[in-house]
Tab-separated table of C-alpha atoms and ligand atoms in Angstrom:
chain	number	residue	atom	x	y	z
A	1	MET	CA	-129.801	103.206	28.797
A	2	HIS	CA	-130.661	99.686	27.816
A	3	VAL	CA	-128.245	98.448	25.190
A	4	THR	CA	-129.761	95.866	22.877
A	5	ALA	CA	-127.620	92.754	22.709
A	6	ARG	CA	-126.687	91.557	19.226
A	7	THR	CA	-128.790	88.449	19.714
A	8	GLU	CA	-131.954	90.429	20.555
A	9	LYS	CA	-133.269	91.795	17.322
A	10	PRO	CA	-137.041	92.191	17.344
A	11	ALA	CA	-137.123	95.157	14.949
A	12	ASP	CA	-134.725	93.560	12.495
A	13	ALA	CA	-135.759	89.956	12.970
A	14	ARG	CA	-136.970	89.791	9.371
A	15	PHE	CA	-134.026	91.483	7.721
A	16	VAL	CA	-134.106	88.570	5.286
A	17	HIS	CA	-137.678	87.343	4.983
A	18	VAL	CA	-138.643	84.342	2.888
A	19	HIS	CA	-142.216	83.190	3.256
A	20	GLY	CA	-144.061	80.460	1.390
A	21	ALA	CA	-141.613	80.816	-1.498
A	22	SER	CA	-141.351	78.332	-4.344
A	23	LEU	CA	-139.067	78.107	-7.277
A	24	ASP	CA	-139.920	76.109	-10.337
A	25	TYR	CA	-137.087	75.603	-12.827
A	26	GLY	CA	-139.470	73.930	-15.275
A	27	GLU	CA	-140.447	75.853	-18.372
A	28	ASP	CA	-143.967	76.181	-19.728
A	29	GLY	CA	-145.537	74.541	-16.708
A	30	GLU	CA	-143.427	71.397	-17.007
A	31	GLY	CA	-142.844	71.686	-13.291
A	32	PHE	CA	-139.438	71.156	-11.752
A	33	LEU	CA	-139.887	72.397	-8.233
A	34	ALA	CA	-136.593	73.118	-6.480
A	35	LEU	CA	-138.200	74.904	-3.525
A	36	LYS	CA	-141.751	74.645	-2.264
A	37	ASP	CA	-143.301	76.574	0.604
A	38	MET	CA	-139.878	77.708	1.807
A	39	SER	CA	-140.054	79.986	4.852
A	40	LEU	CA	-137.092	81.398	6.705
A	41	ASP	CA	-136.267	84.646	8.497
A	42	ILE	CA	-132.786	85.919	9.228
A	43	GLY	CA	-132.289	88.780	11.665
A	44	ARG	CA	-130.014	91.691	10.875
A	45	GLY	CA	-126.521	90.760	11.972
A	46	GLU	CA	-127.460	87.123	12.514
A	47	PHE	CA	-125.253	84.255	11.422
A	48	ALA	CA	-127.614	81.697	9.898
A	49	ALA	CA	-126.681	78.320	8.462
A	50	VAL	CA	-128.605	76.021	6.183
A	51	VAL	CA	-127.931	72.298	5.940
A	52	GLY	CA	-129.670	69.628	3.891
A	53	PRO	CA	-129.211	66.786	1.427
A	54	SER	CA	-127.476	67.408	-1.874
A	55	GLY	CA	-129.863	68.811	-4.486
A	56	CYS	CA	-132.441	69.963	-1.917
A	57	GLY	CA	-132.335	73.570	-3.093
A	58	LYS	CA	-129.738	75.278	-0.874
A	59	SER	CA	-127.973	77.074	-3.722
A	60	THR	CA	-131.367	77.905	-5.176
A	61	LEU	CA	-132.316	79.586	-1.889
A	62	MET	CA	-129.157	81.715	-2.163
A	63	LYS	CA	-130.095	82.749	-5.697
A	64	LEU	CA	-133.571	83.676	-4.540
A	65	ILE	CA	-132.332	85.862	-1.688
A	66	SER	CA	-129.622	87.550	-3.765
A	67	GLY	CA	-132.174	88.253	-6.501
A	68	LEU	CA	-130.216	86.323	-9.135
A	69	THR	CA	-133.218	84.080	-9.805
A	70	PRO	CA	-136.817	85.266	-9.397
A	71	ARG	CA	-139.124	83.157	-7.239
A	72	SER	CA	-142.165	81.504	-8.790
A	73	ALA	CA	-144.412	82.233	-5.787
A	74	GLY	CA	-144.350	83.533	-2.232
A	75	GLU	CA	-142.489	86.373	-0.529
A	76	VAL	CA	-138.784	87.205	-0.612
A	77	GLU	CA	-137.859	90.470	1.091
A	78	VAL	CA	-134.595	91.994	2.221
A	79	ASN	CA	-134.667	94.923	4.603
A	80	GLY	CA	-138.418	95.284	4.065
A	81	ALA	CA	-138.180	95.526	0.270
A	82	ASP	CA	-139.387	92.973	-2.245
A	83	VAL	CA	-136.433	91.311	-4.021
A	84	THR	CA	-136.995	91.746	-7.741
A	85	ARG	CA	-133.466	92.155	-9.107
A	86	PRO	CA	-129.895	91.285	-8.089
A	87	LEU	CA	-129.074	93.047	-4.820
A	88	LYS	CA	-125.983	95.177	-4.451
A	89	ILE	CA	-125.846	94.813	-0.684
A	90	VAL	CA	-124.917	91.145	-1.047
A	91	GLY	CA	-121.451	89.589	-1.159
A	92	MET	CA	-121.019	85.975	-2.223
A	93	ALA	CA	-118.384	83.250	-1.967
A	94	PHE	CA	-118.519	79.676	-3.220
A	95	GLN	CA	-116.720	76.370	-2.865
A	96	ASN	CA	-114.560	77.235	-5.859
A	97	PRO	CA	-112.721	80.494	-5.095
A	98	ALA	CA	-112.665	81.229	-8.874
A	99	LEU	CA	-109.869	83.791	-8.765
A	100	LEU	CA	-108.997	85.264	-12.159
A	101	PRO	CA	-105.574	83.803	-12.973
A	102	TRP	CA	-104.282	86.851	-14.834
A	103	ARG	CA	-105.019	89.174	-11.922
A	104	THR	CA	-102.957	89.508	-8.766
A	105	VAL	CA	-104.530	88.830	-5.375
A	106	LEU	CA	-105.064	92.557	-4.832
A	107	GLU	CA	-106.649	92.981	-8.259
A	108	ASN	CA	-108.939	90.017	-7.614
A	109	VAL	CA	-110.146	91.526	-4.337
A	110	LEU	CA	-110.777	94.858	-6.061
A	111	LEU	CA	-112.804	93.286	-8.865
A	112	PRO	CA	-116.310	94.010	-7.468
A	113	ILE	CA	-115.316	97.627	-6.884
A	114	GLN	CA	-114.226	97.955	-10.509
A	115	VAL	CA	-117.445	96.424	-11.814
A	116	VAL	CA	-120.335	97.446	-9.547
A	117	ARG	CA	-121.894	100.897	-9.465
A	118	PRO	CA	-121.486	103.309	-7.707
A	119	HIS	CA	-118.039	102.080	-6.605
A	120	ARG	CA	-116.896	101.804	-10.205
A	121	SER	CA	-116.874	105.549	-10.849
A	122	ASP	CA	-115.570	106.373	-7.343
A	123	TYR	CA	-112.706	103.978	-7.949
A	124	ARG	CA	-111.818	105.605	-11.262
A	125	VAL	CA	-111.624	108.999	-9.581
A	126	ASN	CA	-109.694	107.905	-6.514
A	127	LYS	CA	-108.256	104.402	-6.276
A	128	ALA	CA	-106.181	104.844	-3.117
A	129	PRO	CA	-108.908	104.376	-0.459
A	130	PHE	CA	-110.144	101.197	-2.129
A	131	ILE	CA	-106.649	99.769	-2.416
A	132	GLU	CA	-106.122	100.626	1.229
A	133	ARG	CA	-109.379	98.863	2.125
A	134	ALA	CA	-108.374	95.773	0.146
A	135	ARG	CA	-104.960	95.647	1.811
A	136	ALA	CA	-106.527	96.011	5.254
A	137	LEU	CA	-108.965	93.177	4.545
A	138	LEU	CA	-106.199	90.915	3.278
A	139	ALA	CA	-104.151	91.689	6.387
A	140	LYS	CA	-107.190	90.958	8.555
A	141	VAL	CA	-107.468	87.424	7.123
A	142	GLY	CA	-103.725	86.822	7.495
A	143	LEU	CA	-102.673	87.527	3.921
A	144	ALA	CA	-100.497	90.632	4.317
A	145	GLY	CA	-97.575	90.389	1.901
A	146	VAL	CA	-99.230	88.288	-0.813
A	147	GLU	CA	-101.062	91.161	-2.539
A	148	GLU	CA	-98.933	91.037	-5.676
A	149	ARG	CA	-98.965	87.262	-6.055
A	150	TYR	CA	-101.359	85.324	-8.277
A	151	GLY	CA	-104.100	83.043	-7.000
A	152	TRP	CA	-102.526	79.964	-8.519
A	153	GLN	CA	-99.426	80.588	-6.415
A	154	LEU	CA	-101.466	80.217	-3.213
A	155	SER	CA	-102.784	77.221	-1.270
A	156	GLY	CA	-106.498	76.375	-1.415
A	157	GLY	CA	-107.057	77.886	2.033
A	158	MET	CA	-105.293	81.118	1.053
A	159	GLN	CA	-107.358	81.333	-2.140
A	160	GLN	CA	-110.514	80.951	-0.100
A	161	ARG	CA	-109.368	83.799	2.175
A	162	VAL	CA	-108.922	85.947	-0.936
A	163	SER	CA	-112.398	84.941	-2.070
A	164	LEU	CA	-113.819	86.066	1.310
A	165	CYS	CA	-112.058	89.430	0.954
A	166	ARG	CA	-113.468	89.831	-2.562
A	167	ALA	CA	-116.967	89.087	-1.217
A	168	LEU	CA	-116.555	91.742	1.497
A	169	ILE	CA	-114.667	94.515	-0.313
A	170	HIS	CA	-117.820	96.530	-1.080
A	171	GLU	CA	-118.871	96.211	2.570
A	172	PRO	CA	-122.067	94.257	1.873
A	173	GLU	CA	-124.763	93.997	4.508
A	174	ILE	CA	-125.354	90.341	3.668
A	175	LEU	CA	-122.745	87.678	3.062
A	176	LEU	CA	-123.954	84.551	1.260
A	177	LEU	CA	-121.562	81.614	1.528
A	178	ASP	CA	-122.267	78.499	-0.512
A	179	GLU	CA	-120.145	75.662	0.889
A	180	PRO	CA	-117.127	77.962	0.955
A	181	PHE	CA	-114.838	75.563	2.794
A	182	GLY	CA	-116.110	72.329	1.217
A	183	ALA	CA	-112.962	71.622	-0.771
A	184	LEU	CA	-110.465	72.281	2.021
A	185	ASP	CA	-108.761	69.854	4.389
A	186	ALA	CA	-110.083	69.686	7.946
A	187	PHE	CA	-107.293	71.756	9.538
A	188	THR	CA	-107.512	74.553	6.992
A	189	ARG	CA	-111.280	74.502	7.215
A	190	GLU	CA	-111.235	74.930	10.991
A	191	GLU	CA	-108.716	77.759	10.698
A	192	LEU	CA	-111.069	79.516	8.322
A	193	TRP	CA	-113.987	79.136	10.722
A	194	GLY	CA	-111.971	81.335	13.059
A	195	VAL	CA	-111.181	83.846	10.307
A	196	LEU	CA	-114.836	84.093	9.312
A	197	GLN	CA	-116.032	84.369	12.904
A	198	ASP	CA	-113.570	87.223	13.545
A	199	LEU	CA	-114.688	89.112	10.442
A	200	TRP	CA	-118.333	88.674	11.360
A	201	CYS	CA	-117.832	89.685	15.021
A	202	GLU	CA	-115.941	92.790	13.936
A	203	ARG	CA	-118.164	93.899	11.074
A	204	GLY	CA	-121.605	92.680	12.082
A	205	PHE	CA	-122.920	91.792	8.627
A	206	THR	CA	-125.679	89.219	8.201
A	207	VAL	CA	-124.577	85.774	7.042
A	208	LEU	CA	-126.298	82.871	5.362
A	209	LEU	CA	-123.939	79.911	5.204
A	210	VAL	CA	-124.763	76.768	3.251
A	211	THR	CA	-122.734	73.796	4.376
A	212	HIS	CA	-122.620	69.992	4.377
A	213	ASP	CA	-120.504	70.068	7.478
A	214	LEU	CA	-122.670	69.941	10.613
A	215	PRO	CA	-119.868	70.863	13.078
A	216	GLU	CA	-119.142	73.863	10.830
A	217	ALA	CA	-122.778	74.983	11.053
A	218	VAL	CA	-122.827	74.568	14.849
A	219	PHE	CA	-119.463	76.260	15.335
A	220	LEU	CA	-120.350	79.324	13.285
A	221	ALA	CA	-124.085	79.888	13.386
A	222	ASP	CA	-126.564	81.510	15.737
A	223	ARG	CA	-129.301	79.452	14.128
A	224	VAL	CA	-129.288	76.393	11.885
A	225	HIS	CA	-132.068	75.404	9.475
A	226	VAL	CA	-132.459	71.900	8.059
A	227	ILE	CA	-133.956	71.689	4.575
A	228	SER	CA	-135.881	68.654	3.293
A	229	ASN	CA	-135.208	66.714	0.121
A	230	ARG	CA	-136.269	68.502	-3.067
A	231	PRO	CA	-138.554	70.403	-3.232
A	232	GLY	CA	-136.784	72.063	-0.347
A	233	ARG	CA	-138.458	73.609	2.648
A	234	VAL	CA	-137.331	74.151	6.213
A	235	ILE	CA	-138.243	71.140	8.349
A	236	TYR	CA	-136.279	71.959	11.494
A	237	THR	CA	-134.656	75.019	13.041
A	238	THR	CA	-132.476	75.249	16.110
A	239	ASP	CA	-130.744	78.114	17.903
A	240	ILE	CA	-127.129	77.429	18.793
A	241	ASP	CA	-126.746	78.694	22.289
A	242	LEU	CA	-122.964	78.599	22.704
A	243	PRO	CA	-120.972	81.592	23.963
A	244	ARG	CA	-118.809	83.646	21.586
A	245	PRO	CA	-116.185	83.967	20.441
A	246	ARG	CA	-116.118	80.216	19.936
A	247	THR	CA	-112.805	78.376	19.898
A	248	GLN	CA	-111.852	74.883	18.751
A	249	GLU	CA	-112.291	73.614	22.315
A	250	VAL	CA	-116.031	74.147	22.083
A	251	CYS	CA	-116.194	71.312	19.523
A	252	PHE	CA	-115.412	68.817	22.289
A	253	THR	CA	-118.053	69.993	24.737
A	254	PRO	CA	-121.125	67.785	25.324
A	255	ARG	CA	-123.409	70.649	24.269
A	256	PHE	CA	-121.703	71.014	20.904
A	257	VAL	CA	-121.728	67.272	20.237
A	258	GLU	CA	-125.406	67.177	21.196
A	259	TYR	CA	-126.248	69.908	18.641
A	260	VAL	CA	-124.392	67.998	15.922
A	261	HIS	CA	-126.192	64.733	16.770
A	262	GLU	CA	-129.553	66.439	16.840
A	263	LEU	CA	-128.944	67.976	13.409
A	264	ARG	CA	-127.689	64.668	12.036
A	265	SER	CA	-130.909	62.920	13.049
A	266	HIS	CA	-132.964	65.638	11.330
A	267	ILE	CA	-130.850	65.355	8.180
A	268	SER	CA	-131.624	61.628	8.084
A	269	GLN	CA	-135.311	62.511	8.189
A	270	ALA	CA	-134.798	65.226	5.592
A	271	ARG	CA	-133.425	62.673	3.157
A	272	GLN	CA	-136.632	60.688	3.474
A	273	VAL	CA	-139.131	63.530	3.156
A	274	ILE	CA	-140.361	63.686	-0.436
B	301	ADP	N1	-130.711	76.383	-13.420
B	301	ADP	C1	-131.334	75.238	-13.151
B	301	ADP	N2	-132.194	74.673	-14.032
B	301	ADP	C2	-132.833	73.534	-13.755
B	301	ADP	N3	-132.698	72.845	-12.612
B	301	ADP	C3	-131.855	73.340	-11.692
B	301	ADP	C4	-131.118	74.551	-11.906
B	301	ADP	N4	-130.344	74.786	-10.807
B	301	ADP	C5	-130.592	73.769	-9.963
B	301	ADP	N5	-131.489	72.898	-10.481
B	301	ADP	C6	-132.036	71.700	-9.805
B	301	ADP	O1	-132.747	72.144	-8.666
B	301	ADP	C7	-132.504	71.292	-7.551
B	301	ADP	C8	-131.878	72.095	-6.432
B	301	ADP	O2	-130.575	72.507	-6.825
B	301	ADP	P1	-129.568	73.281	-5.879
B	301	ADP	O3	-130.262	74.483	-5.332
B	301	ADP	O4	-128.329	73.514	-6.655
B	301	ADP	O5	-129.332	72.203	-4.706
B	301	ADP	P2	-128.233	72.163	-3.538
B	301	ADP	O6	-127.467	73.434	-3.598
B	301	ADP	O7	-129.018	71.962	-2.291
B	301	ADP	O8	-127.385	70.962	-3.830
B	301	ADP	C9	-131.606	70.184	-8.058
B	301	ADP	O9	-132.411	69.073	-8.375
B	301	ADP	C10	-130.958	70.774	-9.293
B	301	ADP	O10	-130.615	69.777	-10.221
B	302	MG	MG1	-125.459	73.791	-3.895
C-alpha cells in the first residue's frame, strides 16, 4: 500500500484556507485596512511560518484564522468550514506567557480544560485523566517536577514551555504561535525550537508561527510566507526543503543560510511595498 508522506497532502492542502481576505479595523467606513487581499493555505499537519515587518498584520491574521475577529471580506475556512466564531480546535501561545500568578504550573496548564466546553464538564466529573495529561505534557517539554511551583518562580524559557503545554492541553488541531520566543535569549530560544519541533513531530498538529526571527522560521517551518507592509498580504512564499528532525547543526549549512538570506531580501522589499 502506498503510504502518503506527511509532506504530501493534496486532500488536506487547504486545511486552513484564507483567500482574498481583508480586515478593516476602521469603524463606519473610516477605513483602517490591516489586511488586504490576503491569501494563504496551510495543509493539515503542516508547519507554516509567517514573517513580515512590524504592524503588517501578522497578529491580525491569527485573529482571523482563530475566529476571534471577523474578516471584512474574502474567505477564511478551516477544515472546509467557514470561520464565523472562535474555534475550539485552536490552541494559542504568545510572546508573553501570561501565566496566572496565583495558580501553580499544573493549574495554569489545566486552565483551558476548566473553561472550555465540553472539557469543562468532563473535568468536573473526572479530573484524573486531565491531570495525567497535563503532567505528561509538562514532562515532555522537560518540566517534570515543577508542577506545584508558580510561574513567577520559573525562568522565562520555562514559563514559555508552560505556555506551550497550556496551548496544547485540549489537543487542538491547530497551534497558533505569535512570536512565542521573542522575549527569550538566543540559547533558550534555540532550545525551545527543539522542544516545539519534537511536540509537532510527535503529535502532528498544524502550526502557524509568527516570528521576527528568520532563522527560527527556516529551522521550524515547512513553508514560510512573507507579508508586505500594512495592509498585509503575502508577497513571497518558499518551501523549506531541509530534512527532519532538524538539529542546530543545520543552521550552519549553506542551504539554511541561503534560505535566511533569501527571506531577508524579501523582507526588505516587504518594508517598501505600500
Ligand atoms: N484592535 C485594533 N484596532 C485598530 N487597529 C488595530 C487593532 N489591532 C491592530 N491594529 C492595527 O492593525 C495593524 C496590524 O496590526 P497587527 O496585526 O498587530 O500587526 P503585527 O502583528 O504584524 O505587528 C497595525 O497598524 C495595528 O496598529
Ligand atoms: Mg503582532
